[in-house]
Short mmCIF file of C-alpha atoms in Angstrom, two decimals:
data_model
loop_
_atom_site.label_atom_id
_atom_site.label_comp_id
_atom_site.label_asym_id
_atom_site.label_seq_id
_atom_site.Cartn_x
_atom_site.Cartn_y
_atom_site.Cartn_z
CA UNK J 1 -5.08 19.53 -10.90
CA UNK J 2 -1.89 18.22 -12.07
CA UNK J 3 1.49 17.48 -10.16
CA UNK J 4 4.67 18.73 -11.84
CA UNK J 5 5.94 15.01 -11.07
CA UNK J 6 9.16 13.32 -12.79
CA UNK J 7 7.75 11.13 -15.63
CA UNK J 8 10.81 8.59 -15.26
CA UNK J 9 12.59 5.80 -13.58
CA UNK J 10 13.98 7.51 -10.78
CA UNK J 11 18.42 6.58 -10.67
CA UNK J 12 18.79 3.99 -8.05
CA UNK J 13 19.16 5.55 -4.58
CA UNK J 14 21.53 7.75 -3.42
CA UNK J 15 22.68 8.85 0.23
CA UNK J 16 19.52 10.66 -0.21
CA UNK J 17 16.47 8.68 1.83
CA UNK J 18 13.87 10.98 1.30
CA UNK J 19 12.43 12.10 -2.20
CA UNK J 20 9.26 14.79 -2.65
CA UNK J 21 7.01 12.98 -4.80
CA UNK J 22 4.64 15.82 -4.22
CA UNK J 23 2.77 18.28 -1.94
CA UNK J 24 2.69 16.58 1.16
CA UNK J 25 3.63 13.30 -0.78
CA UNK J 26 6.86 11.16 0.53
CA UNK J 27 9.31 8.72 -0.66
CA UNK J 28 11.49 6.97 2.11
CA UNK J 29 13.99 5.24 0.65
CA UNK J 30 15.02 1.53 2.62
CA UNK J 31 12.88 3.04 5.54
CA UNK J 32 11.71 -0.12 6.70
CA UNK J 33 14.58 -2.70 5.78
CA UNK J 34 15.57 -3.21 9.20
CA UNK J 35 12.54 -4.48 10.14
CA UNK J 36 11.99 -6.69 7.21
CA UNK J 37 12.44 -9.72 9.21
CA UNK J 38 10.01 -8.46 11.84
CA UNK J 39 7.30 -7.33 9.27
CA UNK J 40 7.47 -10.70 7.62
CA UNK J 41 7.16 -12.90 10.48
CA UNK J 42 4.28 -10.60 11.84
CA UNK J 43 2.48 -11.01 7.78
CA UNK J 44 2.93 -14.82 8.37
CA UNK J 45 0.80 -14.36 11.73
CA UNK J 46 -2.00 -12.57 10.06
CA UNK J 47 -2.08 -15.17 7.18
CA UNK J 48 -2.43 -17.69 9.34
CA UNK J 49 -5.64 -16.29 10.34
CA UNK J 50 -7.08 -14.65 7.98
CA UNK J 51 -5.62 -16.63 4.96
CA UNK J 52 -5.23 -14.50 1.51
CA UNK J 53 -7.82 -13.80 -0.62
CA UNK J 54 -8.69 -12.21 -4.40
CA UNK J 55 -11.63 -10.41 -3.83
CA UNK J 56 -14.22 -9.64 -6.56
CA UNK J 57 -14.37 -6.06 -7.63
CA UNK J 58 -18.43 -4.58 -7.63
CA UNK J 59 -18.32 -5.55 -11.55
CA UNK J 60 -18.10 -9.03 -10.76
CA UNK J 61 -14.08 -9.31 -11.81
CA UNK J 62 -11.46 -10.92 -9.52
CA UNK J 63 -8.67 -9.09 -8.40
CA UNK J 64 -5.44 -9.88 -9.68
CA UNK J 65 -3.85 -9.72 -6.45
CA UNK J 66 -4.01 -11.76 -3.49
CA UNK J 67 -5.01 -9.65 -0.29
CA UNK J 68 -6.07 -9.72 3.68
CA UNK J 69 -6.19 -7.22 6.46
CA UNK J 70 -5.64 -6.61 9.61
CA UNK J 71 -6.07 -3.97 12.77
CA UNK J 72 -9.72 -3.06 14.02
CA UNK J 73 -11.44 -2.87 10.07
CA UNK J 74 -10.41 -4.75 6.84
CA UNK J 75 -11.17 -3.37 3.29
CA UNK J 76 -13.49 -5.68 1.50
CA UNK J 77 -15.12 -6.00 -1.94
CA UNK J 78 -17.57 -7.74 -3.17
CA UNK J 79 -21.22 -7.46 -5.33
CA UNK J 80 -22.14 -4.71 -3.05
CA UNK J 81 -19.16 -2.32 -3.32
CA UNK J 82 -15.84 -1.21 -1.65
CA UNK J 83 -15.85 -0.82 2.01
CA UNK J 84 -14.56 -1.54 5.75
CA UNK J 85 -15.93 -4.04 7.79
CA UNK J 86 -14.81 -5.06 11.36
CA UNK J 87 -15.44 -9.14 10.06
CA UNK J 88 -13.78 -10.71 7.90
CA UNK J 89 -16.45 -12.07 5.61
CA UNK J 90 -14.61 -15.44 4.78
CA UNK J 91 -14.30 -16.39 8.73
CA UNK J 92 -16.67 -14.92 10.43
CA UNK J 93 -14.33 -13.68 13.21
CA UNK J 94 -12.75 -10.11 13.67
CA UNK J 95 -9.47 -9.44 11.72
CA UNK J 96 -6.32 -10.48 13.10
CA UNK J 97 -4.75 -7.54 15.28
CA UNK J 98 -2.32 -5.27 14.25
CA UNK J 99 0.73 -6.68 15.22
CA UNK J 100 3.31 -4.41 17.10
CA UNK J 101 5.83 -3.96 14.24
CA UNK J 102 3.40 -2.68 12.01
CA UNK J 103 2.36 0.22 14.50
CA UNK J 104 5.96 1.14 15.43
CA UNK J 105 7.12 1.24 11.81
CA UNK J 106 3.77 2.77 10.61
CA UNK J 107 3.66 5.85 13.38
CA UNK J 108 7.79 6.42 12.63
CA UNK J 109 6.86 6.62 8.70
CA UNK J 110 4.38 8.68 9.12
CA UNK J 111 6.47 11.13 11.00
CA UNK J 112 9.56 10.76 9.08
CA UNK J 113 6.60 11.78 6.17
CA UNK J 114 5.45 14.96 8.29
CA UNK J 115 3.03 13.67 9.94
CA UNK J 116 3.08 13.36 13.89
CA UNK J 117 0.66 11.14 15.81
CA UNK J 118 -0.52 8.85 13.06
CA UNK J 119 -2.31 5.57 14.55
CA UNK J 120 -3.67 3.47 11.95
CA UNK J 121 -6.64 1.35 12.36
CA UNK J 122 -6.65 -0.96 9.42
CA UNK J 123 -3.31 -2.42 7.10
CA UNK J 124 -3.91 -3.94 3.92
CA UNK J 125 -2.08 -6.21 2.91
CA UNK J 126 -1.47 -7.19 -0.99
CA UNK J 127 0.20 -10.08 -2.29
CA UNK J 128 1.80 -9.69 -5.98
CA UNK J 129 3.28 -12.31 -7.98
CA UNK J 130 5.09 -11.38 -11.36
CA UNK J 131 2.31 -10.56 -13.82
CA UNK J 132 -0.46 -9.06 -11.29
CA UNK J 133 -1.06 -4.80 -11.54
CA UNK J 134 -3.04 -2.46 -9.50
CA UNK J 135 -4.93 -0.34 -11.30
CA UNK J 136 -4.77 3.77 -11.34
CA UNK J 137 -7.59 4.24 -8.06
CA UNK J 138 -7.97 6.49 -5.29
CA UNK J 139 -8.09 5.71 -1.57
CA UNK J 140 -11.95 6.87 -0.62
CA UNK J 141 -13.32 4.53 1.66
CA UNK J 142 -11.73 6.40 5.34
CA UNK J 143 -13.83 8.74 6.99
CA UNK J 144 -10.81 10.45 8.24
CA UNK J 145 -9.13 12.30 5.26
CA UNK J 146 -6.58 14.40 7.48
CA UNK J 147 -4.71 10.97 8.17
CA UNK J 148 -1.89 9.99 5.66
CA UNK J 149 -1.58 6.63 3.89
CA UNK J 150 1.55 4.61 4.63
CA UNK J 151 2.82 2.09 2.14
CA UNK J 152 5.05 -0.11 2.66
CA UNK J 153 7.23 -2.66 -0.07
CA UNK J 154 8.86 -5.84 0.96
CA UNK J 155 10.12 -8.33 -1.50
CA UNK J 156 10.37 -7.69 -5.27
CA UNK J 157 10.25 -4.24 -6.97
CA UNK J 158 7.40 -2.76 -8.31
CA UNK J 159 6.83 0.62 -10.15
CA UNK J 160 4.98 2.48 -8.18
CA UNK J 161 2.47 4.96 -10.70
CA UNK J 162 1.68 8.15 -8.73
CA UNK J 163 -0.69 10.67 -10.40
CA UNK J 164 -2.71 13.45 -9.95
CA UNK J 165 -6.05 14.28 -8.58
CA UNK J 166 -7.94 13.36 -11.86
CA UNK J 167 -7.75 9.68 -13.25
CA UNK J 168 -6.42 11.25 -16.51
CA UNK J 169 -3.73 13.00 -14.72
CA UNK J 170 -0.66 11.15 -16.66
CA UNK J 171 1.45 9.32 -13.57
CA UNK J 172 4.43 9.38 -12.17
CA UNK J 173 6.74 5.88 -12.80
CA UNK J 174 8.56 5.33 -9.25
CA UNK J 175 10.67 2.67 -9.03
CA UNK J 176 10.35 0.79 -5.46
CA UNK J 177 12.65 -1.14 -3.76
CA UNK J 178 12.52 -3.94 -0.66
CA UNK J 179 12.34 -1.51 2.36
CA UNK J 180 11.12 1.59 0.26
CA UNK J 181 7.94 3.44 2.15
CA UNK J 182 5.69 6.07 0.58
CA UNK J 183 3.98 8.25 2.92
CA UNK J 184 1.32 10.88 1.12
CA UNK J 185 -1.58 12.79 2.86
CA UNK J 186 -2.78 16.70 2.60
CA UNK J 187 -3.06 17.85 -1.08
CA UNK J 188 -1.78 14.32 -2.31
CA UNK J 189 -4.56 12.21 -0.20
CA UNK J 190 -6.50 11.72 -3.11
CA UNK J 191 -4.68 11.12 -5.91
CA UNK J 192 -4.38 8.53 -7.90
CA UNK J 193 -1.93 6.13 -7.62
CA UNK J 194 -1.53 1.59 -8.75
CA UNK J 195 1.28 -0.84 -9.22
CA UNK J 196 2.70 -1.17 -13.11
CA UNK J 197 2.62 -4.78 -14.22
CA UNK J 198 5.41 -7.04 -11.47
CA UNK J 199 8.32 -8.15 -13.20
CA UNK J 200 9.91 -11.66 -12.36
CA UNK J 201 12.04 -11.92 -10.60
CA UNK J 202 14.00 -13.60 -7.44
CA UNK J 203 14.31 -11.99 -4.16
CA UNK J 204 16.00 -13.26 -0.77
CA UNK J 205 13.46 -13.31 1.40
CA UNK J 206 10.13 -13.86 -0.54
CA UNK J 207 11.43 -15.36 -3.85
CA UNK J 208 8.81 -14.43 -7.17
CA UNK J 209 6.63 -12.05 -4.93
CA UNK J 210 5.78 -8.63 -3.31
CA UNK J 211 4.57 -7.89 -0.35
CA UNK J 212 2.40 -4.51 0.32
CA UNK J 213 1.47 -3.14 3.52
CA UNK J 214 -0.71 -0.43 3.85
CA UNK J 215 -1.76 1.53 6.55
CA UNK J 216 -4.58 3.71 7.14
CA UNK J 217 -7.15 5.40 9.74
CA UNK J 218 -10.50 4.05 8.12
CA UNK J 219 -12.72 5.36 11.08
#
């Protein structure tokens, strides 16, 4: 199956927030730059904790990007494959808790997305520095595939590539901004989606890098 999707650069945003990437697929433009300063601190707080990692895909390759986790599961990868686990393997101790602001901005981007009553249990959270890429993968690892993922950029911008439900599907080039949220669930749930090589640059608040959180109902 293939999504009639622009192929493009989208213009830069209008007065227009919201943009249909898809069947039950979301763009919220600036969505969350109000609470950049709340989202930051609260990323600081988990750091501190559970400091960032680059995990080591199953094939034995390091990630490019730095990541952690919080909320009741974290997503982990090692040797032995992709999956959740209520410890963080590098501590020993139970990830950090999601911290209020994530919720609140999580559960209203979900809605704004159409999709009431969304109450995430994990948030990943990836760390890009000019150079790093996410490669074209779907999110499999939740046992609850009526929930939606929320994604959420802070920092530098990133083109976002959103396909279709088979890894040849050719993908969609979004361009996302600091504040921009995608929302996707229902049809779109599985489709595969990464992050285009970062581009350098120099942002106000985190300088050469990219913050992504995203949120999810693993269990």
């Amino acid at each position: 199956m293939t999504f009639d999707l622009f192929d493009s650069l989208p213009p830069e945003p209008d007065d227009d927030p919201t943009e249909t990437l898809a069947p039950g697929a979301v763009l919220l433009r600036r969505f969350a730059r109000d609470d950049d300063q709340a989202l930051l601190a609260a990323v600081g707080d988990v750091t501190a904790s559970a400091p960032w990692r680059h995990l080591i895909t199953p094939g034995g390759l390091r990630m490019s990007v730095a990541m952690t986790n919080c909320g009741s599961y974290g997503w982990v990868s090692d040797r032995a494959g992709y999956r959740y686990d209520p410890i963080d393997p590098d501590s020993g101790l139970p990830w950090p808790s999601l911290p209020a602001p994530f919720l609140s901005l999580a559960a209203r981007a979900a809605a704004a997305g159409g999709y009431d009553g969304f109450v995430p249990d994990a948030c990943l959270i990836n760390r890009y520095l000019p150079g790093t890429r996410l490669s074209l993968h779907q999110d499999r690892d939740e046992q609850d595939m009526r929930a939606p993922i929320v994604s959420v950029s802070l920092g530098l911008p990133a083109t976002f590539l959103f396909g279709g439900l088979r890894r040849a599907d050719r993908p969609a080039r979004v361009r996302l901004a600091h504040g921009d949220v995608v929302v996707w669930g229902g049809p779109s749930r599985l489709v595969f989606h990464g992050i285009a090589p970062l581009a350098d640059g120099d942002h106000p608040l985190l300088g050469h890098e990219r913050i992504n959180l995203t949120f999810r109902k693993a269990r």
